[in-house]
Every structure is written in C-alpha cells, then in structure tokens.
Amino acid sequence: MPSVEAIPVNLVELVNAGDLECECMACHLPLELKHGPVEWKLTWRFPGPYPVPGEDTMLLCEPCYRDWIEHPDELGGFPRASHRV
C-alpha cells in the first residue's frame, strides 16, 4: 500500500488570508446575510441516537459560534472543545 504524506497546514495563515469559509452545519443566519470571517474552531459532541454518536469539528464565524454555544439543546449535542483561530 503506498504511503500518504501528510502536508502540514497553517490554519492561522489560511484564516488570515480569508481562504476559509464558515462551516456551520445548522446555520440560523438569514440567507441574505453573509457569514463573517472564520474566528472559531469548535468540536461538537453528538450523543445520538443519530445513525451513530460522534463528534465533528467546524470552523465558524462569530454569529454561528455563538448560536451553537447558546442553543445546544436546539442543535442536539454539546461543545467538547473550542478555541479562537
């Protein structure tokens, strides 16, 4: 099996260059509003009973991050880790 070389990614450089977009999976922003720049990395724990329990990590703008943190009951889970990027 051929090996796959990991290419290091500097997340700060990508964020500063504006090359990343908000990855909100359950966005409540009105369609006519544009997402701001990515400011947060959020790891979310989905306990289930969805097809399988698990976690996902998203890069989020400030309004989407606040939505996930302030309304976990509506979004089905809880934050496991977060930090500014």
Backbone as ProteinMPNN parsed JSONL, in Angstrom:
{"seq_chain_A": "MPSVEAIPVNLVELVNAGDLECECMACHLPLELKHGPVEWKLTWRFPGPYPVPGEDTMLLCEPCYRDWIEHPDELGGFPRASHRV", "coords_chain_A": {"N_chain_A": [[0.847, -1.176, 0.0], [0.682, 2.177, -0.919], [2.319, 4.909, 0.745], [0.935, 7.806, 2.305], [1.728, 11.104, 2.287], [1.637, 13.419, 4.86], [0.616, 16.728, 4.666], [1.627, 19.595, 6.162], [-0.572, 22.049, 7.541], [-1.054, 25.435, 7.962], [-3.243, 26.778, 9.903], [-3.761, 29.354, 10.886], [-2.579, 31.027, 8.967], [-4.221, 30.457, 6.741], [-6.71, 31.358, 7.693], [-6.155, 34.085, 8.129], [-5.647, 34.86, 5.518], [-8.123, 34.743, 4.469], [-9.072, 32.507, 3.214], [-10.754, 30.549, 4.125], [-14.072, 29.435, 4.741], [-17.029, 29.825, 6.738], [-18.15, 26.9, 8.345], [-20.622, 26.095, 9.295], [-22.995, 23.717, 10.25], [-25.657, 23.816, 10.79], [-27.016, 26.295, 10.182], [-28.465, 29.305, 11.332], [-28.54, 31.802, 10.314], [-30.094, 34.357, 8.385], [-30.695, 33.883, 4.865], [-29.922, 36.045, 3.262], [-27.901, 37.282, 4.66], [-24.403, 37.549, 4.952], [-21.827, 35.349, 5.951], [-19.416, 36.085, 8.467], [-15.81, 36.416, 8.846], [-13.939, 33.402, 9.504], [-13.545, 32.618, 12.863], [-13.499, 30.854, 14.955], [-12.766, 27.549, 16.139], [-14.607, 24.773, 16.614], [-15.348, 21.881, 18.362], [-17.817, 19.539, 18.375], [-19.943, 17.452, 20.217], [-22.034, 14.881, 19.37], [-24.385, 13.09, 20.887], [-26.182, 11.177, 20.021], [-29.384, 9.598, 19.425], [-28.718, 9.422, 16.686], [-27.679, 8.105, 13.47], [-25.131, 7.148, 14.295], [-23.464, 7.89, 17.373], [-21.167, 10.614, 17.832], [-18.469, 12.927, 17.006], [-17.794, 16.161, 15.617], [-15.828, 18.614, 13.963], [-15.863, 22.061, 13.42], [-15.138, 25.037, 11.585], [-15.921, 28.237, 12.415], [-17.766, 31.328, 11.955], [-18.204, 34.246, 14.031], [-21.075, 34.804, 14.691], [-22.283, 32.281, 14.118], [-20.837, 30.561, 15.796], [-21.597, 31.561, 18.343], [-24.312, 30.919, 18.223], [-24.262, 28.075, 18.263], [-23.085, 27.669, 20.808], [-24.853, 28.982, 22.558], [-27.306, 27.712, 22.152], [-27.412, 24.81, 22.58], [-29.291, 22.798, 23.096], [-31.156, 22.977, 21.032], [-29.61, 22.205, 18.905], [-28.765, 19.663, 19.26], [-26.708, 18.292, 21.02], [-23.483, 18.911, 22.507], [-20.824, 21.255, 23.268], [-17.478, 20.117, 22.959], [-14.884, 21.025, 22.768], [-13.335, 24.191, 22.172], [-11.742, 26.913, 20.491], [-10.266, 30.094, 19.686], [-9.206, 30.905, 16.397]], "CA_chain_A": [[0.0, 0.0, 0.0], [1.53, 3.374, -0.944], [2.16, 5.795, 1.895], [0.399, 9.13, 2.027], [2.486, 12.096, 3.038], [0.83, 14.475, 5.484], [1.081, 18.071, 4.347], [1.251, 20.477, 7.276], [-1.413, 23.184, 7.197], [-1.025, 26.503, 8.957], [-4.611, 27.263, 9.968], [-3.739, 30.801, 11.105], [-2.316, 31.662, 7.671], [-5.417, 30.321, 5.912], [-7.735, 32.248, 8.237], [-5.744, 35.468, 7.867], [-5.737, 35.11, 4.079], [-9.529, 34.727, 4.095], [-9.288, 31.351, 2.343], [-11.67, 29.607, 4.757], [-15.441, 29.906, 4.948], [-17.744, 29.249, 7.872], [-18.599, 25.537, 8.072], [-21.771, 25.817, 10.144], [-23.831, 22.625, 9.735], [-27.073, 24.077, 11.087], [-26.972, 27.749, 10.239], [-29.706, 30.034, 11.555], [-28.454, 33.136, 9.722], [-30.936, 34.539, 7.203], [-29.968, 33.633, 3.627], [-29.367, 37.267, 2.683], [-26.738, 37.714, 5.437], [-23.158, 36.874, 4.639], [-21.039, 34.954, 7.117], [-18.189, 36.827, 8.708], [-14.612, 35.583, 8.734], [-13.789, 32.315, 10.469], [-12.875, 33.062, 14.09], [-13.54, 29.814, 15.976], [-12.737, 26.118, 15.835], [-15.494, 24.167, 17.606], [-15.59, 20.437, 18.288], [-19.157, 19.305, 18.91], [-20.254, 16.054, 20.527], [-23.404, 14.457, 19.085], [-24.517, 11.852, 21.651], [-27.067, 10.205, 19.368], [-29.244, 8.273, 18.797], [-28.496, 9.523, 15.243], [-27.152, 6.814, 12.994], [-24.118, 6.766, 15.294], [-22.957, 9.029, 18.137], [-19.827, 11.001, 17.414], [-18.022, 14.312, 17.116], [-17.377, 16.829, 14.393], [-15.163, 19.891, 14.195], [-16.25, 23.07, 12.444], [-14.562, 26.37, 11.636], [-17.128, 29.049, 12.433], [-17.743, 32.775, 12.166], [-18.68, 34.593, 15.389], [-22.511, 34.572, 14.936], [-22.594, 30.845, 14.127], [-20.261, 30.013, 17.019], [-22.482, 31.946, 19.452], [-25.544, 30.15, 18.079], [-24.008, 26.714, 18.762], [-22.798, 27.705, 22.25], [-26.001, 29.46, 23.312], [-28.503, 26.896, 21.897], [-27.04, 23.41, 22.361], [-30.481, 21.938, 23.138], [-31.767, 23.01, 19.705], [-28.697, 21.668, 17.904], [-28.569, 18.233, 19.517], [-25.395, 17.885, 21.49], [-22.811, 19.844, 23.396], [-19.44, 21.526, 22.865], [-16.437, 19.355, 23.624], [-13.713, 21.894, 22.821], [-13.354, 25.305, 21.231], [-10.738, 27.955, 20.669], [-10.139, 31.061, 18.59], [-8.146, 30.606, 15.425]], "C_chain_A": [[0.894, 1.241, 0.0], [1.273, 4.251, 0.269], [1.643, 7.149, 1.428], [1.139, 10.111, 2.91], [1.551, 13.164, 3.58], [1.444, 15.825, 5.149], [0.646, 18.991, 5.483], [0.45, 21.686, 6.781], [-1.325, 24.194, 8.325], [-2.399, 27.167, 8.945], [-4.658, 28.784, 10.117], [-3.499, 31.526, 9.782], [-3.544, 31.597, 6.772], [-6.528, 31.251, 6.375], [-7.397, 33.694, 7.904], [-5.853, 35.828, 6.388], [-7.19, 35.144, 3.602], [-9.885, 33.566, 3.199], [-10.273, 30.34, 2.923], [-13.04, 30.235, 4.934], [-16.043, 29.202, 6.148], [-18.321, 27.895, 7.47], [-19.81, 25.137, 8.908], [-22.678, 24.772, 9.498], [-25.319, 22.874, 9.945], [-27.27, 25.579, 11.235], [-28.363, 28.355, 10.406], [-29.646, 31.452, 10.986], [-29.41, 33.232, 8.539], [-30.102, 34.413, 5.924], [-29.308, 34.878, 3.052], [-28.151, 37.794, 3.45], [-25.525, 36.868, 5.079], [-22.444, 36.509, 5.939], [-19.811, 35.842, 7.235], [-16.986, 35.91, 8.538], [-14.613, 34.483, 9.799], [-12.999, 32.838, 11.668], [-12.725, 31.949, 15.118], [-13.388, 28.424, 15.37], [-13.515, 25.444, 16.964], [-15.621, 22.674, 17.343], [-16.858, 20.157, 19.059], [-19.391, 17.814, 19.089], [-21.739, 15.813, 20.277], [-23.61, 13.114, 19.788], [-25.407, 10.811, 20.988], [-28.487, 10.419, 19.824], [-29.07, 8.309, 17.289], [-27.976, 8.188, 14.7], [-26.038, 6.282, 13.893], [-23.724, 8.013, 16.077], [-21.562, 9.381, 17.641], [-19.546, 12.468, 17.626], [-17.722, 14.851, 15.731], [-16.759, 18.161, 14.772], [-15.512, 20.84, 13.06], [-15.432, 24.337, 12.663], [-15.719, 27.331, 11.448], [-16.844, 30.54, 12.527], [-18.348, 33.038, 13.554], [-20.172, 34.347, 15.593], [-22.875, 33.081, 14.981], [-22.042, 30.177, 15.382], [-21.167, 30.316, 18.211], [-23.778, 31.146, 19.413], [-25.362, 28.731, 18.628], [-23.819, 26.699, 20.277], [-24.035, 28.075, 23.066], [-27.259, 28.604, 23.142], [-28.173, 25.422, 21.678], [-28.245, 22.474, 22.337], [-31.171, 21.879, 21.774], [-30.918, 22.293, 18.661], [-28.279, 20.228, 18.193], [-27.17, 17.831, 19.911], [-24.81, 18.91, 22.427], [-21.377, 20.076, 22.919], [-18.464, 20.668, 23.651], [-15.179, 20.183, 23.765], [-13.912, 23.046, 21.846], [-12.198, 26.232, 21.524], [-10.736, 28.87, 19.45], [-9.006, 30.641, 17.673], [-7.541, 31.9, 14.927]], "O_chain_A": [[1.784, 1.347, 0.844], [0.148, 4.329, 0.763], [1.889, 7.572, 0.298], [1.172, 9.965, 4.132], [0.764, 13.745, 2.833], [2.644, 16.037, 5.328], [-0.547, 19.151, 5.74], [0.756, 22.265, 5.739], [-1.498, 23.855, 9.495], [-2.686, 28.009, 8.094], [-5.52, 29.431, 9.524], [-4.149, 32.535, 9.505], [-3.874, 32.579, 6.108], [-7.211, 31.865, 5.555], [-8.259, 34.444, 7.447], [-6.122, 36.98, 6.049], [-7.462, 35.53, 2.465], [-10.892, 33.618, 2.492], [-10.595, 29.357, 2.255], [-13.155, 31.422, 5.24], [-15.613, 28.111, 6.524], [-18.906, 27.753, 6.396], [-19.997, 23.955, 9.197], [-23.082, 24.918, 8.344], [-26.151, 22.204, 9.334], [-27.648, 26.062, 12.302], [-29.31, 27.974, 9.718], [-30.59, 32.224, 11.153], [-29.525, 32.282, 7.766], [-28.933, 34.796, 5.906], [-28.254, 34.786, 2.422], [-27.439, 38.664, 2.947], [-25.61, 35.65, 4.926], [-22.459, 37.273, 6.904], [-19.246, 36.289, 6.238], [-17.132, 34.757, 8.132], [-15.22, 34.631, 10.86], [-11.927, 33.423, 11.512], [-11.926, 32.066, 16.047], [-13.819, 28.162, 14.248], [-13.129, 25.533, 18.129], [-15.961, 22.255, 16.237], [-16.971, 20.487, 20.239], [-19.071, 17.015, 18.209], [-22.595, 16.454, 20.888], [-23.073, 12.101, 19.342], [-25.371, 9.646, 21.384], [-28.753, 11.367, 20.562], [-29.265, 7.275, 16.65], [-27.856, 7.23, 15.464], [-26.011, 5.094, 14.212], [-23.657, 9.098, 15.499], [-20.861, 8.532, 17.091], [-20.279, 13.166, 18.328], [-17.436, 14.099, 14.799], [-17.124, 18.762, 15.782], [-15.462, 20.47, 11.887], [-15.077, 24.668, 13.795], [-16.427, 27.261, 10.443], [-15.836, 30.966, 13.091], [-18.932, 32.143, 14.164], [-20.534, 33.727, 16.593], [-23.694, 32.672, 15.804], [-22.704, 29.322, 15.97], [-21.471, 29.423, 19.002], [-24.288, 30.738, 20.457], [-26.21, 28.24, 19.372], [-24.337, 25.813, 20.956], [-24.241, 27.535, 24.153], [-28.199, 28.755, 23.922], [-28.611, 24.838, 20.687], [-28.227, 21.463, 21.635], [-31.714, 20.839, 21.402], [-31.439, 21.825, 17.648], [-27.51, 19.644, 17.43], [-26.513, 17.087, 19.181], [-25.531, 19.68, 23.062], [-20.785, 19.223, 22.257], [-18.603, 20.509, 24.864], [-14.472, 20.068, 24.766], [-14.575, 22.895, 20.82], [-11.731, 26.328, 22.659], [-11.138, 28.486, 18.352], [-7.991, 30.099, 18.11], [-6.63, 31.877, 14.1]]}, "name": "protein", "num_of_chains": 1, "seq": "MPSVEAIPVNLVELVNAGDLECECMACHLPLELKHGPVEWKLTWRFPGPYPVPGEDTMLLCEPCYRDWIEHPDELGGFPRASHRV"}
